[in-house]
């Protein structure tokens, strides 16, 4: 069977995020089986009912906090036990730290970094070993354009996403030889609950639904890295080209 062009069994970790829910809806509409993981059981139940109504064949749920690393093997085993194979895994959770607080509150800064980097790396490691045994499939993870260059306004978040980018680059090279693909997704501004309190520029802010389309296409075409919307690749190229002598004076 073609394990990536016609995905049927989808594992989503962080399934209650706005982008993840939009992706799940797209797969539900083609009758996929979905294994959803998140920490909020009530939200999971509501999303599950919605996905069944939208056409999902089967929806299984698993409650997990991002830092409960000891539950990761159990989560993975239940996902494979539920559907036999997993075609696509998507890691979609994260937090947006308060940069100002992180500059003075060490515990807070470390916790935010662990959530956005360490816990994601833990998930990737467990999934990589299971997919390697399976011998095919796509592991996808949501990073951020913030990983392209550390900025004064969000470098705790950006550095965590940089760790994910470097990790996925190495993991992609390792698993390519085993028939498993690794996709890094780099959204720009997206109108989700996580960014609800931010004053985002309307013309640069995408909907979760449009980002979900880009993610599904990138998975189908086995892209290594996808900026979504695509114009963020050009924006970040410009930002990366700004000389340090100028960049450090900017309020970005």
mmCIF file of C-alpha atoms in Angstrom:
data_model
loop_
_atom_site.group_PDB
_atom_site.id
_atom_site.type_symbol
_atom_site.label_atom_id
_atom_site.label_comp_id
_atom_site.label_asym_id
_atom_site.label_seq_id
_atom_site.Cartn_x
_atom_site.Cartn_y
_atom_site.Cartn_z
ATOM 1 C CA UNK A 1 0.000 0.000 0.000
ATOM 2 C CA UNK A 2 1.071 3.597 -0.461
ATOM 3 C CA UNK A 3 1.615 4.656 3.121
ATOM 4 C CA UNK A 4 2.009 8.377 2.586
ATOM 5 C CA UNK A 5 -0.015 9.499 -0.432
ATOM 6 C CA UNK A 6 -3.256 8.065 0.944
ATOM 7 C CA UNK A 7 -2.946 8.304 4.711
ATOM 8 C CA UNK A 8 -5.665 6.504 6.615
ATOM 9 C CA UNK A 9 -4.382 6.220 10.168
ATOM 10 C CA UNK A 10 -3.336 9.516 11.699
ATOM 11 C CA UNK A 11 -1.782 10.142 15.124
ATOM 12 C CA UNK A 12 -1.974 13.740 16.369
ATOM 13 C CA UNK A 13 -0.234 14.814 19.585
ATOM 14 C CA UNK A 14 -1.533 18.149 20.825
ATOM 15 C CA UNK A 15 -4.842 17.503 19.115
ATOM 16 C CA UNK A 16 -6.730 20.368 20.800
ATOM 17 C CA UNK A 17 -4.594 23.115 19.241
ATOM 18 C CA UNK A 18 -6.227 25.192 16.530
ATOM 19 C CA UNK A 19 -3.927 23.996 13.748
ATOM 20 C CA UNK A 20 -4.147 20.353 14.845
ATOM 21 C CA UNK A 21 -7.939 20.440 14.924
ATOM 22 C CA UNK A 22 -8.022 21.929 11.411
ATOM 23 C CA UNK A 23 -5.679 19.195 10.154
ATOM 24 C CA UNK A 24 -7.790 16.500 11.839
ATOM 25 C CA UNK A 25 -10.916 17.829 10.138
ATOM 26 C CA UNK A 26 -9.272 17.517 6.727
ATOM 27 C CA UNK A 27 -8.327 13.895 7.351
ATOM 28 C CA UNK A 28 -11.748 13.165 8.870
ATOM 29 C CA UNK A 29 -13.381 14.362 5.659
ATOM 30 C CA UNK A 30 -11.671 11.540 3.737
ATOM 31 C CA UNK A 31 -12.653 8.892 6.264
ATOM 32 C CA UNK A 32 -9.380 8.555 8.155
ATOM 33 C CA UNK A 33 -8.885 6.832 11.487
ATOM 34 C CA UNK A 34 -7.604 9.310 14.071
ATOM 35 C CA UNK A 35 -5.708 8.736 17.315
ATOM 36 C CA UNK A 36 -5.826 12.014 19.233
ATOM 37 C CA UNK A 37 -3.569 12.915 22.150
ATOM 38 C CA UNK A 38 -3.893 15.948 24.439
ATOM 39 C CA UNK A 39 -4.070 16.838 28.120
ATOM 40 C CA UNK A 40 -7.693 18.057 28.180
ATOM 41 C CA UNK A 41 -10.062 15.067 28.093
ATOM 42 C CA UNK A 42 -13.218 17.183 27.779
ATOM 43 C CA UNK A 43 -11.895 19.043 24.724
ATOM 44 C CA UNK A 44 -10.745 15.757 23.219
ATOM 45 C CA UNK A 45 -14.235 14.294 23.598
ATOM 46 C CA UNK A 46 -15.842 17.319 21.933
ATOM 47 C CA UNK A 47 -13.352 17.235 19.040
ATOM 48 C CA UNK A 48 -13.859 13.485 18.661
ATOM 49 C CA UNK A 49 -17.627 13.884 18.239
ATOM 50 C CA UNK A 50 -17.084 16.641 15.684
ATOM 51 C CA UNK A 51 -14.623 14.528 13.664
ATOM 52 C CA UNK A 52 -16.981 11.537 13.603
ATOM 53 C CA UNK A 53 -19.724 13.829 12.324
ATOM 54 C CA UNK A 54 -17.353 15.070 9.612
ATOM 55 C CA UNK A 55 -16.627 11.563 8.326
ATOM 56 C CA UNK A 56 -13.843 10.068 10.440
ATOM 57 C CA UNK A 57 -14.105 6.287 10.472
ATOM 58 C CA UNK A 58 -12.736 5.802 13.995
ATOM 59 C CA UNK A 59 -11.436 8.222 16.620
ATOM 60 C CA UNK A 60 -9.422 7.011 19.615
ATOM 61 C CA UNK A 61 -8.337 9.272 22.482
ATOM 62 C CA UNK A 62 -5.364 9.338 24.853
ATOM 63 C CA UNK A 63 -4.893 11.878 27.659
ATOM 64 C CA UNK A 64 -1.293 13.007 28.107
ATOM 65 C CA UNK A 65 0.481 16.030 29.533
ATOM 66 C CA UNK A 66 3.524 17.150 27.554
ATOM 67 C CA UNK A 67 5.884 16.413 30.459
ATOM 68 C CA UNK A 68 4.602 12.893 31.244
ATOM 69 C CA UNK A 69 7.460 11.188 29.415
ATOM 70 C CA UNK A 70 6.846 7.864 31.145
ATOM 71 C CA UNK A 71 3.480 7.620 29.360
ATOM 72 C CA UNK A 72 4.901 8.110 25.868
ATOM 73 C CA UNK A 73 5.658 4.392 25.216
ATOM 74 C CA UNK A 74 2.133 3.484 26.350
ATOM 75 C CA UNK A 75 0.639 6.141 24.102
ATOM 76 C CA UNK A 76 2.566 4.873 21.086
ATOM 77 C CA UNK A 77 1.675 1.234 21.748
ATOM 78 C CA UNK A 78 -2.025 2.074 22.097
ATOM 79 C CA UNK A 79 -1.982 4.038 18.845
ATOM 80 C CA UNK A 80 -0.459 1.120 16.917
ATOM 81 C CA UNK A 81 -2.701 -1.368 18.712
ATOM 82 C CA UNK A 82 -5.768 0.648 17.716
ATOM 83 C CA UNK A 83 -5.087 0.759 13.979
ATOM 84 C CA UNK A 84 -2.284 -1.720 13.265
ATOM 85 C CA UNK A 85 -0.223 0.862 11.388
ATOM 86 C CA UNK A 86 0.181 4.627 11.608
ATOM 87 C CA UNK A 87 0.679 6.435 8.301
ATOM 88 C CA UNK A 88 1.208 9.936 9.645
ATOM 89 C CA UNK A 89 2.087 11.363 13.045
ATOM 90 C CA UNK A 90 1.761 15.082 13.742
ATOM 91 C CA UNK A 91 3.179 16.788 16.834
ATOM 92 C CA UNK A 92 1.252 20.019 17.111
ATOM 93 C CA UNK A 93 1.418 21.377 20.639
ATOM 94 C CA UNK A 94 3.361 24.273 22.076
ATOM 95 C CA UNK A 95 3.151 27.381 24.205
ATOM 96 C CA UNK A 96 4.024 30.997 23.498
ATOM 97 C CA UNK A 97 6.133 32.231 26.422
ATOM 98 C CA UNK A 98 5.931 35.703 27.925
ATOM 99 C CA UNK A 99 9.407 36.853 26.890
ATOM 100 C CA UNK A 100 9.555 39.648 29.480
ATOM 101 C CA UNK A 101 8.740 37.262 32.333
ATOM 102 C CA UNK A 102 11.201 34.689 31.009
ATOM 103 C CA UNK A 103 14.017 37.241 31.261
ATOM 104 C CA UNK A 104 13.739 37.356 35.073
ATOM 105 C CA UNK A 105 11.876 34.170 36.086
ATOM 106 C CA UNK A 106 14.344 31.318 35.565
ATOM 107 C CA UNK A 107 11.912 28.508 36.480
ATOM 108 C CA UNK A 108 9.360 29.878 34.042
ATOM 109 C CA UNK A 109 11.915 30.193 31.240
ATOM 110 C CA UNK A 110 13.164 26.651 31.736
ATOM 111 C CA UNK A 111 9.623 25.222 31.911
ATOM 112 C CA UNK A 112 8.684 26.972 28.670
ATOM 113 C CA UNK A 113 11.827 25.713 26.950
ATOM 114 C CA UNK A 114 11.164 22.183 28.164
ATOM 115 C CA UNK A 115 7.583 22.297 26.869
ATOM 116 C CA UNK A 116 8.515 23.643 23.453
ATOM 117 C CA UNK A 117 11.758 21.723 22.930
ATOM 118 C CA UNK A 118 12.580 18.916 25.375
ATOM 119 C CA UNK A 119 9.121 17.318 25.466
ATOM 120 C CA UNK A 120 8.802 17.492 21.667
ATOM 121 C CA UNK A 121 12.202 15.834 21.297
ATOM 122 C CA UNK A 122 11.005 13.107 23.684
ATOM 123 C CA UNK A 123 7.942 12.508 21.478
ATOM 124 C CA UNK A 124 10.058 12.495 18.323
ATOM 125 C CA UNK A 125 12.448 9.961 19.811
ATOM 126 C CA UNK A 126 9.698 7.525 20.811
ATOM 127 C CA UNK A 127 7.896 7.924 17.483
ATOM 128 C CA UNK A 128 11.114 7.577 15.464
ATOM 129 C CA UNK A 129 11.908 4.183 16.933
ATOM 130 C CA UNK A 130 8.355 2.912 16.338
ATOM 131 C CA UNK A 131 8.224 4.229 12.763
ATOM 132 C CA UNK A 132 11.673 2.781 12.073
ATOM 133 C CA UNK A 133 10.354 -0.649 13.053
ATOM 134 C CA UNK A 134 7.308 -0.123 10.832
ATOM 135 C CA UNK A 135 9.563 0.863 7.910
ATOM 136 C CA UNK A 136 7.453 3.651 6.410
ATOM 137 C CA UNK A 137 5.319 6.660 7.281
ATOM 138 C CA UNK A 138 5.652 10.370 7.906
ATOM 139 C CA UNK A 139 6.547 12.084 11.173
ATOM 140 C CA UNK A 140 5.609 15.759 11.059
ATOM 141 C CA UNK A 141 6.166 18.402 13.707
ATOM 142 C CA UNK A 142 5.120 22.016 13.968
ATOM 143 C CA UNK A 143 8.071 24.345 14.494
ATOM 144 C CA UNK A 144 8.051 28.061 13.763
ATOM 145 C CA UNK A 145 9.584 30.714 11.557
ATOM 146 C CA UNK A 146 10.950 32.026 14.871
ATOM 147 C CA UNK A 147 13.670 29.362 14.663
ATOM 148 C CA UNK A 148 15.315 31.117 11.709
ATOM 149 C CA UNK A 149 16.908 33.870 13.770
ATOM 150 C CA UNK A 150 16.842 34.715 17.461
ATOM 151 C CA UNK A 151 15.002 37.982 18.038
ATOM 152 C CA UNK A 152 14.917 40.135 21.150
ATOM 153 C CA UNK A 153 11.138 39.908 21.429
ATOM 154 C CA UNK A 154 10.850 36.101 21.577
ATOM 155 C CA UNK A 155 14.223 34.375 21.826
ATOM 156 C CA UNK A 156 13.119 31.849 24.479
ATOM 157 C CA UNK A 157 10.448 30.576 22.106
ATOM 158 C CA UNK A 158 12.709 30.907 19.065
ATOM 159 C CA UNK A 159 15.589 29.006 20.651
ATOM 160 C CA UNK A 160 13.270 26.131 21.594
ATOM 161 C CA UNK A 161 12.027 25.949 18.019
ATOM 162 C CA UNK A 162 15.638 26.083 16.775
ATOM 163 C CA UNK A 163 16.363 22.992 18.857
ATOM 164 C CA UNK A 164 13.443 21.225 17.174
ATOM 165 C CA UNK A 165 14.675 22.272 13.723
ATOM 166 C CA UNK A 166 18.172 20.934 14.336
ATOM 167 C CA UNK A 167 16.826 17.718 15.861
ATOM 168 C CA UNK A 168 14.455 17.039 12.961
ATOM 169 C CA UNK A 169 17.237 17.690 10.431
ATOM 170 C CA UNK A 170 19.341 14.947 11.962
ATOM 171 C CA UNK A 171 16.371 12.652 12.483
ATOM 172 C CA UNK A 172 15.366 13.083 8.831
ATOM 173 C CA UNK A 173 18.792 11.909 7.687
ATOM 174 C CA UNK A 174 18.662 8.910 10.030
ATOM 175 C CA UNK A 175 15.145 7.758 9.094
ATOM 176 C CA UNK A 176 15.420 8.419 5.347
ATOM 177 C CA UNK A 177 17.483 5.273 5.094
ATOM 178 C CA UNK A 178 14.693 3.350 6.862
ATOM 179 C CA UNK A 179 11.846 4.538 4.628
ATOM 180 C CA UNK A 180 10.454 7.059 7.094
ATOM 181 C CA UNK A 181 10.076 10.746 6.238
ATOM 182 C CA UNK A 182 10.381 13.673 8.663
ATOM 183 C CA UNK A 183 8.628 16.969 7.929
ATOM 184 C CA UNK A 184 9.222 20.256 9.761
ATOM 185 C CA UNK A 185 6.347 22.741 9.511
ATOM 186 C CA UNK A 186 7.201 26.413 10.015
ATOM 187 C CA UNK A 187 4.085 28.566 10.426
ATOM 188 C CA UNK A 188 4.212 32.328 10.629
ATOM 189 C CA UNK A 189 1.405 34.223 12.346
ATOM 190 C CA UNK A 190 -1.711 32.033 12.717
ATOM 191 C CA UNK A 191 -5.015 33.122 14.246
ATOM 192 C CA UNK A 192 -5.363 30.549 17.036
ATOM 193 C CA UNK A 193 -6.136 30.607 20.751
ATOM 194 C CA UNK A 194 -2.380 30.827 21.443
ATOM 195 C CA UNK A 195 -2.113 34.159 19.609
ATOM 196 C CA UNK A 196 -5.543 35.534 20.557
ATOM 197 C CA UNK A 197 -4.066 38.234 22.820
ATOM 198 C CA UNK A 198 -1.495 39.431 20.289
ATOM 199 C CA UNK A 199 -1.954 42.355 17.932
ATOM 200 C CA UNK A 200 -1.002 40.500 14.757
ATOM 201 C CA UNK A 201 -0.841 42.191 11.330
ATOM 202 C CA UNK A 202 -3.956 41.064 9.503
ATOM 203 C CA UNK A 203 -2.302 40.697 6.093
ATOM 204 C CA UNK A 204 0.399 38.417 7.509
ATOM 205 C CA UNK A 205 -1.907 36.278 9.669
ATOM 206 C CA UNK A 206 -3.227 32.988 8.292
ATOM 207 C CA UNK A 207 -6.214 30.927 9.366
ATOM 208 C CA UNK A 208 -5.707 27.460 10.875
ATOM 209 C CA UNK A 209 -7.673 26.044 7.941
ATOM 210 C CA UNK A 210 -5.308 27.457 5.303
ATOM 211 C CA UNK A 211 -2.285 26.250 7.282
ATOM 212 C CA UNK A 212 -3.879 22.799 7.540
ATOM 213 C CA UNK A 213 -4.144 22.625 3.741
ATOM 214 C CA UNK A 214 -0.435 23.403 3.429
ATOM 215 C CA UNK A 215 0.437 20.783 6.044
ATOM 216 C CA UNK A 216 -1.616 18.065 4.362
ATOM 217 C CA UNK A 217 -0.046 18.889 0.977
ATOM 218 C CA UNK A 218 3.461 18.894 2.467
ATOM 219 C CA UNK A 219 2.837 15.480 4.025
ATOM 220 C CA UNK A 220 1.503 14.085 0.744
ATOM 221 C CA UNK A 221 4.495 15.421 -1.222
ATOM 222 C CA UNK A 222 7.071 14.440 1.412
ATOM 223 C CA UNK A 223 8.507 17.908 1.753
ATOM 224 C CA UNK A 224 11.363 18.290 4.196
ATOM 225 C CA UNK A 225 10.456 21.769 5.422
ATOM 226 C CA UNK A 226 7.399 23.873 4.652
ATOM 227 C CA UNK A 227 6.797 27.532 5.452
ATOM 228 C CA UNK A 228 3.117 28.290 5.846
ATOM 229 C CA UNK A 229 1.957 30.537 4.299
ATOM 230 C CA UNK A 230 4.798 30.226 1.787
ATOM 231 C CA UNK A 231 5.597 33.966 1.736
ATOM 232 C CA UNK A 232 7.178 33.527 5.174
ATOM 233 C CA UNK A 233 10.167 31.889 3.486
ATOM 234 C CA UNK A 234 10.872 35.182 1.716
ATOM 235 C CA UNK A 235 10.247 37.268 4.857
ATOM 236 C CA UNK A 236 12.608 35.166 6.941
ATOM 237 C CA UNK A 237 15.259 35.196 4.193
ATOM 238 C CA UNK A 238 15.297 38.983 4.425
ATOM 239 C CA UNK A 239 15.462 38.861 8.231
ATOM 240 C CA UNK A 240 18.353 36.404 8.119
ATOM 241 C CA UNK A 241 20.266 38.642 5.702
ATOM 242 C CA UNK A 242 20.150 41.726 7.940
ATOM 243 C CA UNK A 243 23.688 42.331 9.252
ATOM 244 C CA UNK A 244 24.114 41.893 13.014
ATOM 245 C CA UNK A 245 25.285 45.478 13.418
ATOM 246 C CA UNK A 246 21.830 46.581 12.238
ATOM 247 C CA UNK A 247 19.776 43.632 13.516
ATOM 248 C CA UNK A 248 20.654 44.150 17.175
ATOM 249 C CA UNK A 249 19.338 47.703 16.996
ATOM 250 C CA UNK A 250 15.934 46.668 15.665
ATOM 251 C CA UNK A 251 12.851 46.077 17.836
ATOM 252 C CA UNK A 252 11.886 42.755 16.316
#
